[in-house]
Each structure stands twice: as C-alpha cells, then as structure tokens.
C-alpha cells in the first residue's frame, strides 16, 4: 500500500506540472509582429490606347492576403501579425513617414516606391536595424550596380523577364528577332535588358525600331503597324518594349510578317497571373478574389510574398528582431513555398527573390522559365536575372 501511495503522489505531481505548464502557455502573450506598407502614389501619363488600369489598392491587397496566411499559422505559434498602410504622393512625405514609423519602433517595411525614392529609403536605412522589401521596382541597376544593402526584392527584375523570354525563344528556335521600343526611358531600359538576354542565349537582333507615332491606334493600327514592322530581313518573332502599353497591344496579328509578339504584349514574362492555377495556386486565387473582389496581379503577388517571407522567418526563428530575420532570410536555410511549383529563396549577392517566371498570353499559361535543359552549377533559377559574376553588389569571395 505504501508503494501505491507513493506512485499516486508522483502521478498527481506530474499531472499538476503539466496542467500548470499548459495554463502558463495559454497565458503567454503572443509575439506581435508589426509590418508597415509604404506606398508612393505615382501619376501616370495618359496612354494612347485603352489600357486596363491597375487597381488603386494593388499591392496592399496582396499584403493583406499574406497577412491572413501568416496569422493562420501564427495563431498556433502564439504569433500575431499586423499591417499598417502609409501612403503619399510626395517623395519627402514618404521618407518622413518612414522615419516616423521607425521612431515608433517599426522595423519591417514593404515598399511600393519608384526607383529614386527607393534609393533614398535605402540610404536612410544604412546602419539602422530595419528590413525592407521592394515589391514594385524592376530596374536592373538596383540588382547589378546601384546595390541596395537594406532591401530585398520580391519584384522580378527586367533581366529576369528578358531571360525567361529569351530561353523560351531559343527553345522554340525563334532566334531572329525584330525589336520595337517606345520613346520613354523605361522602354529603353526594357529594350536594353532584352538585348543583354539575346546575347546571353544566342539570339540575333535583325533590326531595332523605335515607335514614335502619337496617333490613336484604335483607328489606324491596321495601316500603321504593318508598314512600321516591314524589314529587309525576315524575323521569327517581334519583341516589343512598351512598359505603359501605349502601342504594344496593337502589334499582335498586325505585323507585316505574321509572327508571334513577345515582351510587353502577346507572350509576357510575369511573376504572377490570374491564369496560374497549379501547385495549389487556385486556392490562393479564390481566397484573394473573395477578399478583394478582383483578380490577383503581379504587384499583389510581390507584396504577398514579402509579407509571407517575414511570416515564414518569424515562424522559424520565433523572433521579431529584424536583423535576425534578415540574416535567416538571406541564408541557405530559408525557403518559401509560394504556389510556384518550386521552393523560393533569395540571392545573397543582390537580395533578389529567386523564382520561376510564368510565360503567359492574356488568357492562358504557355510555359515556365527556366526552360528544361538550361543548366547551372547552383540552381537553374539563377539563369534568370543577374548571377553572382554579373553583379557588383557584393564581393564574389563572400558567395563562392
């Protein structure tokens, strides 16, 4: 009987220990993670064609979707994610809001900013314990020369888009290319990026033309475009660089030689599109439509991935410290499932998110790049955009 009483006392003590621990765990305050979404509203010049305008809440709705998914997992881990929106039309006000948020203890930022403001935000962030994500700016210079030490890029670069298209063109043996570019600086950047990719993958540019017309193509496309795309040499494909889509949408089926159009119209290389439904993406598309009452676009996806990156890092590190999260995100241990058929990670040399690019036409998914057979010593995802040997952002010895 004495032994039975001792055993009973031990069992009771153990039960009390576990009950008290469970009770303590329930009473623990959740780890709170505050994310600030900062947007600079840019007034775009009127387009010459009837372009479908991007929704005003693009990006922010994607961040909200990422917040919901992060909190879905976070509630089991005693983690609570919050998102605050700050926006302005003026660069100075944007930078002031950034400073104010930092003084309030915020250190995790999702930035929807143009290049010049993004550069100043990165300069402001030097020697500050902050982590920032660029979700909209695709400039190649930010990944190769004007390196941003405090910023990670979830927006794909122009080089990633061009490489994705060039790989597909080579795979389809469409190697003779007519390049058509608009007059704006942003169009010149796209054109320059494609010329780099053409050289990289062995495509031949048979001619380059600049679109200088300012007429209403809704009435004259059938007359203007065929004459403009007439060349001495035959081409297999037309690459068009027209970021604002002033004229690009009038090229398909109107070229002098009936050939496919890629780039800013026809077949586009995008990080996200509403036609992507594989790898569980259909569920994300459905959840987003229920939330925002519209389809998820590229900017939404970039913001979604930025917030999910923070969420995944917090889940694994069980910390809200921005420096600890940044170190983990840039390490080989970090990977993110994001409905792309591959685990995503960040390039430590320039902060760019590695990801497959979807080659889509307006109503269907055509292919994914990297294309099959494109090889790389680390990962074939590094065949899209700037590899470590092509950037000045970090000492090569730190990577190789």
Coordinates of C-alpha atoms in Angstrom, one line a residue:
X1 CA 0.0 0.0 0.0
X2 CA 2.9 2.3 0.8
X3 CA 4.3 1.9 -2.7
X4 CA 0.9 2.5 -4.3
X5 CA 0.5 5.8 -2.3
X6 CA 4.0 6.9 -3.5
X7 CA 3.1 6.2 -7.1
X8 CA -0.2 8.1 -6.7
X9 CA 1.6 11.1 -5.3
X10 CA 4.2 11.1 -8.2
X11 CA 1.4 10.8 -10.8
X12 CA -0.5 13.7 -9.2
X13 CA 2.6 15.8 -9.1
X14 CA 3.3 15.1 -12.8
X15 CA -0.3 16.0 -13.7
X16 CA -0.1 19.2 -11.7
X17 CA 3.2 20.1 -13.5
X18 CA 1.7 19.5 -17.0
X19 CA -1.5 21.3 -16.2
X20 CA 0.4 24.3 -14.8
X21 CA 2.6 24.4 -17.9
X22 CA -0.3 24.3 -20.3
X23 CA -2.0 27.0 -18.3
X24 CA 1.1 29.1 -18.4
X25 CA 1.5 28.6 -22.2
X26 CA -2.1 29.7 -22.7
X27 CA -1.5 32.9 -20.7
X28 CA 1.7 33.8 -22.6
X29 CA 1.2 37.0 -24.6
X30 CA 1.6 36.4 -28.3
X31 CA 4.6 37.6 -30.2
X32 CA 3.5 40.7 -32.0
X33 CA 5.0 41.5 -35.4
X34 CA 4.2 44.8 -37.0
X35 CA 4.7 45.3 -40.7
X36 CA 4.4 48.7 -42.4
X37 CA 3.3 49.0 -46.0
X38 CA 4.6 52.3 -47.5
X39 CA 3.4 53.4 -50.9
X40 CA 4.1 56.4 -53.1
X41 CA 1.3 57.2 -55.5
X42 CA 2.6 57.9 -59.0
X43 CA 0.5 59.8 -61.6
X44 CA 1.0 58.0 -64.9
X45 CA 0.7 59.9 -68.2
X46 CA -2.4 59.1 -70.3
X47 CA -1.9 56.1 -72.6
X48 CA -2.7 56.3 -76.3
X49 CA -4.6 53.0 -76.1
X50 CA -7.4 51.7 -74.0
X51 CA -5.2 50.1 -71.3
X52 CA -6.9 48.3 -68.4
X53 CA -5.9 50.4 -65.4
X54 CA -4.3 48.7 -62.4
X55 CA -6.5 48.8 -59.3
X56 CA -5.6 51.5 -56.8
X57 CA -5.2 49.0 -54.0
X58 CA -2.8 46.8 -55.9
X59 CA 0.0 45.6 -53.7
X60 CA -1.8 46.4 -50.4
X61 CA -4.4 43.8 -51.1
X62 CA -1.7 41.2 -51.7
X63 CA 0.0 42.2 -48.4
X64 CA -3.3 41.7 -46.6
X65 CA -3.6 38.2 -48.2
X66 CA -0.1 37.4 -46.9
X67 CA -1.0 38.7 -43.5
X68 CA -4.0 36.4 -43.3
X69 CA -1.9 33.4 -44.3
X70 CA 0.8 34.3 -41.8
X71 CA -1.8 34.7 -39.0
X72 CA -3.4 31.4 -39.9
X73 CA -0.2 29.6 -38.9
X74 CA 0.8 32.2 -36.3
X75 CA -2.2 31.6 -34.1
X76 CA -0.8 28.1 -33.3
X77 CA 2.6 29.5 -32.6
X78 CA 1.5 32.4 -30.4
X79 CA 2.4 34.9 -33.1
X80 CA 0.2 37.8 -34.2
X81 CA 1.0 39.8 -37.4
X82 CA -0.3 43.3 -38.0
X83 CA -0.1 45.5 -41.1
X84 CA -0.3 49.3 -41.3
X85 CA -0.6 51.3 -44.6
X86 CA 1.1 54.6 -45.1
X87 CA 0.9 56.4 -48.5
X88 CA 1.6 59.8 -50.1
X89 CA 2.0 61.4 -53.5
X90 CA 5.3 63.2 -52.5
X91 CA 8.7 61.7 -52.0
X92 CA 9.6 63.8 -49.0
X93 CA 6.4 62.8 -47.2
X94 CA 7.1 59.2 -47.9
X95 CA 10.5 59.4 -46.3
X96 CA 9.1 61.3 -43.4
X97 CA 6.5 58.6 -42.8
X98 CA 9.3 56.0 -43.0
X99 CA 11.2 57.9 -40.3
X100 CA 8.1 58.4 -38.1
X101 CA 7.3 54.6 -38.3
X102 CA 10.9 53.8 -37.3
X103 CA 10.7 56.1 -34.3
X104 CA 7.6 54.3 -33.3
X105 CA 9.5 51.1 -33.1
X106 CA 8.7 49.7 -36.6
X107 CA 11.5 47.9 -38.4
X108 CA 9.8 45.7 -41.0
X109 CA 8.8 47.6 -44.2
X110 CA 7.1 46.6 -47.5
X111 CA 8.0 49.4 -50.0
X112 CA 5.9 50.2 -53.1
X113 CA 8.1 53.1 -54.3
X114 CA 9.7 54.3 -57.6
X115 CA 13.5 53.9 -58.1
X116 CA 14.6 57.4 -56.9
X117 CA 12.6 57.1 -53.6
X118 CA 13.7 53.6 -53.1
X119 CA 17.4 54.6 -53.4
X120 CA 16.8 57.4 -50.8
X121 CA 15.0 54.9 -48.5
X122 CA 17.9 52.5 -48.7
X123 CA 20.3 55.4 -47.9
X124 CA 18.2 56.3 -44.9
X125 CA 18.3 52.7 -43.7
X126 CA 22.1 52.5 -43.5
X127 CA 23.2 51.5 -40.0
X128 CA 19.6 51.1 -38.9
X129 CA 18.2 47.7 -37.7
X130 CA 15.5 47.5 -40.4
X131 CA 14.4 45.1 -43.1
X132 CA 12.8 46.4 -46.3
X133 CA 11.2 44.7 -49.3
X134 CA 10.9 46.3 -52.8
X135 CA 7.7 45.0 -54.3
X136 CA 7.3 47.1 -57.4
X137 CA 10.5 48.4 -58.9
X138 CA 12.1 46.2 -61.6
X139 CA 15.1 48.2 -62.6
X140 CA 18.2 46.1 -63.4
X141 CA 20.5 48.7 -62.0
X142 CA 19.2 48.0 -58.5
X143 CA 20.4 44.4 -58.8
X144 CA 23.7 45.0 -60.6
X145 CA 25.2 48.4 -59.9
X146 CA 23.1 50.7 -57.6
X147 CA 23.0 47.9 -54.9
X148 CA 20.6 48.2 -52.0
X149 CA 22.1 46.8 -48.9
X150 CA 19.0 47.1 -46.7
X151 CA 16.4 45.9 -49.3
X152 CA 15.2 42.5 -50.6
X153 CA 13.5 42.4 -53.9
X154 CA 10.3 40.3 -54.4
X155 CA 9.5 42.2 -57.7
X156 CA 11.3 40.5 -60.6
X157 CA 13.9 42.4 -62.4
X158 CA 13.7 43.3 -66.1
X159 CA 16.6 40.9 -66.6
X160 CA 14.6 38.0 -65.2
X161 CA 11.7 38.8 -67.6
X162 CA 14.0 39.1 -70.6
X163 CA 16.0 35.9 -69.7
X164 CA 12.7 34.0 -69.3
X165 CA 11.5 35.0 -72.7
X166 CA 14.9 34.5 -74.4
X167 CA 15.2 31.0 -73.0
X168 CA 11.8 30.2 -74.5
X169 CA 12.6 31.7 -77.8
X170 CA 15.8 29.7 -78.0
X171 CA 13.9 26.5 -77.1
X172 CA 11.4 27.2 -79.9
X173 CA 14.2 28.1 -82.3
X174 CA 12.7 31.6 -82.8
X175 CA 16.1 33.2 -83.0
X176 CA 15.7 36.1 -85.5
X177 CA 14.2 39.0 -83.6
X178 CA 12.8 42.4 -84.5
X179 CA 13.0 44.7 -81.5
X180 CA 10.4 47.5 -81.3
X181 CA 10.8 50.1 -78.4
X182 CA 8.8 53.1 -77.2
X183 CA 10.3 56.5 -76.6
X184 CA 10.3 56.6 -72.8
X185 CA 13.3 55.9 -70.6
X186 CA 11.5 52.9 -69.1
X187 CA 11.1 51.4 -72.6
X188 CA 14.8 51.9 -73.3
X189 CA 15.6 50.0 -70.1
X190 CA 13.4 47.1 -71.2
X191 CA 15.0 47.1 -74.6
X192 CA 18.5 47.1 -73.2
X193 CA 17.7 44.3 -70.9
X194 CA 16.4 42.2 -73.7
X195 CA 19.5 42.9 -75.8
X196 CA 21.6 41.6 -72.9
X197 CA 19.4 38.4 -72.8
X198 CA 19.6 37.9 -76.5
X199 CA 23.4 38.0 -76.4
X200 CA 23.3 35.6 -73.4
X201 CA 21.2 33.0 -75.1
X202 CA 22.4 33.4 -78.7
X203 CA 19.5 35.3 -80.3
X204 CA 20.1 37.5 -83.3
X205 CA 18.6 41.0 -83.5
X206 CA 17.9 41.6 -87.2
X207 CA 16.7 45.2 -86.6
X208 CA 15.8 47.7 -83.9
X209 CA 13.0 50.2 -84.4
X210 CA 11.6 53.0 -82.2
X211 CA 7.9 53.7 -82.1
X212 CA 7.5 57.5 -82.4
X213 CA 3.9 57.8 -83.5
X214 CA 1.4 59.5 -81.3
X215 CA -1.8 58.7 -83.2
X216 CA -4.8 56.9 -81.9
X217 CA -4.2 53.3 -83.0
X218 CA -7.7 52.3 -82.3
X219 CA -8.5 53.6 -85.8
X220 CA -5.2 53.2 -87.7
X221 CA -3.5 50.1 -86.4
X222 CA -4.2 48.1 -89.5
X223 CA -2.5 50.7 -91.6
X224 CA 0.4 51.9 -89.3
X225 CA 1.7 48.7 -87.8
X226 CA 2.3 46.6 -90.9
X227 CA 4.2 49.4 -92.6
X228 CA 6.3 50.1 -89.4
X229 CA 7.2 46.4 -89.0
X230 CA 8.3 45.9 -92.6
X231 CA 12.0 45.0 -92.7
X232 CA 14.7 43.9 -95.2
X233 CA 15.4 40.7 -93.4
X234 CA 12.8 38.2 -92.2
X235 CA 12.2 37.8 -88.5
X236 CA 10.9 34.9 -86.4
X237 CA 9.4 37.0 -83.6
X238 CA 8.8 40.6 -82.6
X239 CA 10.0 41.8 -79.1
X240 CA 8.2 44.9 -78.0
X241 CA 9.3 47.2 -75.1
X242 CA 6.4 49.4 -74.1
X243 CA 6.0 49.4 -70.3
X244 CA 3.0 51.7 -70.3
X245 CA 1.4 49.7 -73.2
X246 CA 0.8 52.8 -75.3
X247 CA 1.0 50.8 -78.5
X248 CA 2.2 47.3 -77.7
X249 CA -1.2 45.6 -77.7
X250 CA -1.8 46.6 -81.4
X251 CA 1.2 44.7 -82.6
X252 CA -0.1 41.1 -82.3
X253 CA -1.7 39.9 -85.6
X254 CA -0.8 43.3 -87.3
X255 CA 2.9 42.8 -88.1
X256 CA 4.0 42.9 -91.7
X257 CA 5.2 39.3 -91.5
X258 CA 2.7 37.3 -89.4
X259 CA 4.9 36.4 -86.5
X260 CA 4.4 36.0 -82.7
X261 CA 4.9 39.1 -80.5
X262 CA 6.6 38.9 -77.0
X263 CA 7.6 41.3 -74.3
X264 CA 5.0 44.0 -73.4
X265 CA 2.3 42.3 -75.4
X266 CA 1.4 38.8 -76.7
X267 CA 3.6 36.5 -74.7
X268 CA 4.7 38.2 -71.4
X269 CA 7.0 37.0 -68.7
X270 CA 5.3 37.7 -65.3
X271 CA 5.8 36.6 -61.7
X272 CA 2.1 36.1 -61.4
X273 CA -1.1 36.0 -63.4
X274 CA -4.7 35.0 -62.8
X275 CA -4.4 32.0 -65.1
X276 CA -1.9 30.3 -62.8
X277 CA -3.8 27.5 -61.0
X278 CA -1.3 24.7 -60.5
X279 CA 0.5 23.9 -57.2
X280 CA -2.4 25.0 -55.0
X281 CA -2.5 28.4 -56.7
X282 CA -6.2 28.1 -57.5
X283 CA -7.0 28.2 -53.7
X284 CA -4.9 31.4 -53.3
X285 CA -6.6 32.9 -56.4
X286 CA -10.0 32.1 -54.9
X287 CA -9.2 33.4 -51.4
X288 CA -7.8 36.6 -52.9
X289 CA -10.9 37.2 -55.1
X290 CA -13.2 36.8 -52.1
X291 CA -11.1 39.3 -50.2
X292 CA -10.5 42.0 -52.8
X293 CA -13.4 41.3 -55.3
X294 CA -10.9 41.2 -58.2
X295 CA -8.1 39.1 -59.6
X296 CA -4.6 39.0 -58.1
X297 CA -2.0 40.8 -60.2
X298 CA 1.8 40.9 -60.2
X299 CA 2.1 43.7 -57.6
X300 CA -0.3 41.9 -55.3
X301 CA 1.8 38.7 -55.5
X302 CA 5.1 40.6 -54.9
X303 CA 3.6 42.2 -51.7
X304 CA 2.1 38.8 -50.7
X305 CA 5.5 37.1 -51.0
X306 CA 7.1 39.9 -49.0
X307 CA 4.7 39.5 -46.1
X308 CA 4.9 35.7 -46.3
X309 CA 8.7 35.9 -46.2
X310 CA 8.5 37.8 -43.0
X311 CA 5.9 35.3 -41.7
X312 CA 7.9 32.3 -42.6
X313 CA 11.1 33.7 -41.0
X314 CA 9.2 34.6 -37.8
X315 CA 7.7 31.1 -37.7
X316 CA 11.1 29.5 -37.9
X317 CA 13.1 32.0 -35.8
X318 CA 10.4 32.7 -33.2
X319 CA 11.6 36.3 -33.1
X320 CA 10.6 39.7 -34.5
X321 CA 14.1 41.0 -34.5
X322 CA 14.6 42.5 -38.0
X323 CA 18.4 41.7 -38.1
X324 CA 17.9 38.1 -37.0
X325 CA 15.1 37.7 -39.6
X326 CA 17.3 39.3 -42.3
X327 CA 20.2 37.0 -41.6
X328 CA 18.0 33.9 -41.7
X329 CA 16.2 35.0 -44.9
X330 CA 19.5 35.6 -46.7
X331 CA 20.8 32.2 -45.6
X332 CA 20.7 28.8 -47.3
X333 CA 18.3 27.6 -44.6
X334 CA 15.5 29.8 -45.8
X335 CA 12.9 28.6 -48.3
X336 CA 9.4 29.7 -49.1
X337 CA 6.5 27.8 -50.7
X338 CA 4.6 30.3 -52.8
X339 CA 2.4 28.4 -55.3
X340 CA 5.1 28.4 -58.0
X341 CA 6.0 24.7 -58.1
X342 CA 9.4 25.4 -56.5
X343 CA 10.7 26.5 -53.1
X344 CA 11.8 30.1 -53.4
X345 CA 14.9 31.7 -51.9
X346 CA 16.8 35.0 -52.0
X347 CA 20.1 35.6 -53.8
X348 CA 22.6 36.7 -51.1
X349 CA 24.6 38.9 -53.6
X350 CA 21.8 41.3 -54.5
X351 CA 18.7 40.4 -52.4
X352 CA 16.6 39.2 -55.4
X353 CA 14.0 36.6 -54.9
X354 CA 14.7 33.5 -57.0
X355 CA 11.6 32.3 -58.7
X356 CA 10.2 30.7 -61.9
X357 CA 8.7 33.2 -64.4
X358 CA 5.4 32.4 -66.0
X359 CA 5.2 32.9 -69.7
X360 CA 1.5 33.8 -70.3
X361 CA -0.8 35.1 -73.0
X362 CA -3.8 37.1 -71.8
X363 CA -5.9 34.0 -71.2
X364 CA -3.5 31.1 -70.7
X365 CA -0.3 29.9 -69.2
X366 CA 2.1 28.9 -72.0
X367 CA 5.3 27.9 -70.3
X368 CA 7.6 28.4 -67.3
X369 CA 11.2 29.5 -67.3
X370 CA 13.8 28.3 -66.5
X371 CA 13.3 26.1 -69.6
X372 CA 14.0 22.4 -69.4
X373 CA 17.7 21.8 -70.2
X374 CA 19.0 25.1 -69.1
X375 CA 21.8 24.2 -66.6
X376 CA 23.5 26.0 -63.7
X377 CA 26.0 24.8 -61.1
X378 CA 23.9 26.0 -58.2
X379 CA 20.3 26.3 -59.3
X380 CA 18.7 26.8 -62.7
X381 CA 16.7 29.7 -61.1
X382 CA 19.9 31.7 -61.2
X383 CA 19.7 31.6 -65.0
X384 CA 17.0 34.3 -64.7
X385 CA 18.5 37.7 -63.9
X386 CA 21.9 38.6 -62.6
X387 CA 24.1 35.8 -61.4
X388 CA 26.9 36.5 -58.9
X389 CA 29.5 37.0 -61.6
X390 CA 27.3 39.7 -63.2
X391 CA 26.8 42.0 -60.2
X392 CA 28.9 44.5 -58.3
X393 CA 26.6 44.3 -55.2
X394 CA 28.9 42.0 -53.1
X395 CA 32.4 40.6 -53.0
X396 CA 32.4 37.3 -55.0
X397 CA 34.5 35.7 -52.3
X398 CA 31.6 36.0 -49.9
X399 CA 29.4 33.8 -52.2
X400 CA 31.7 31.4 -54.0

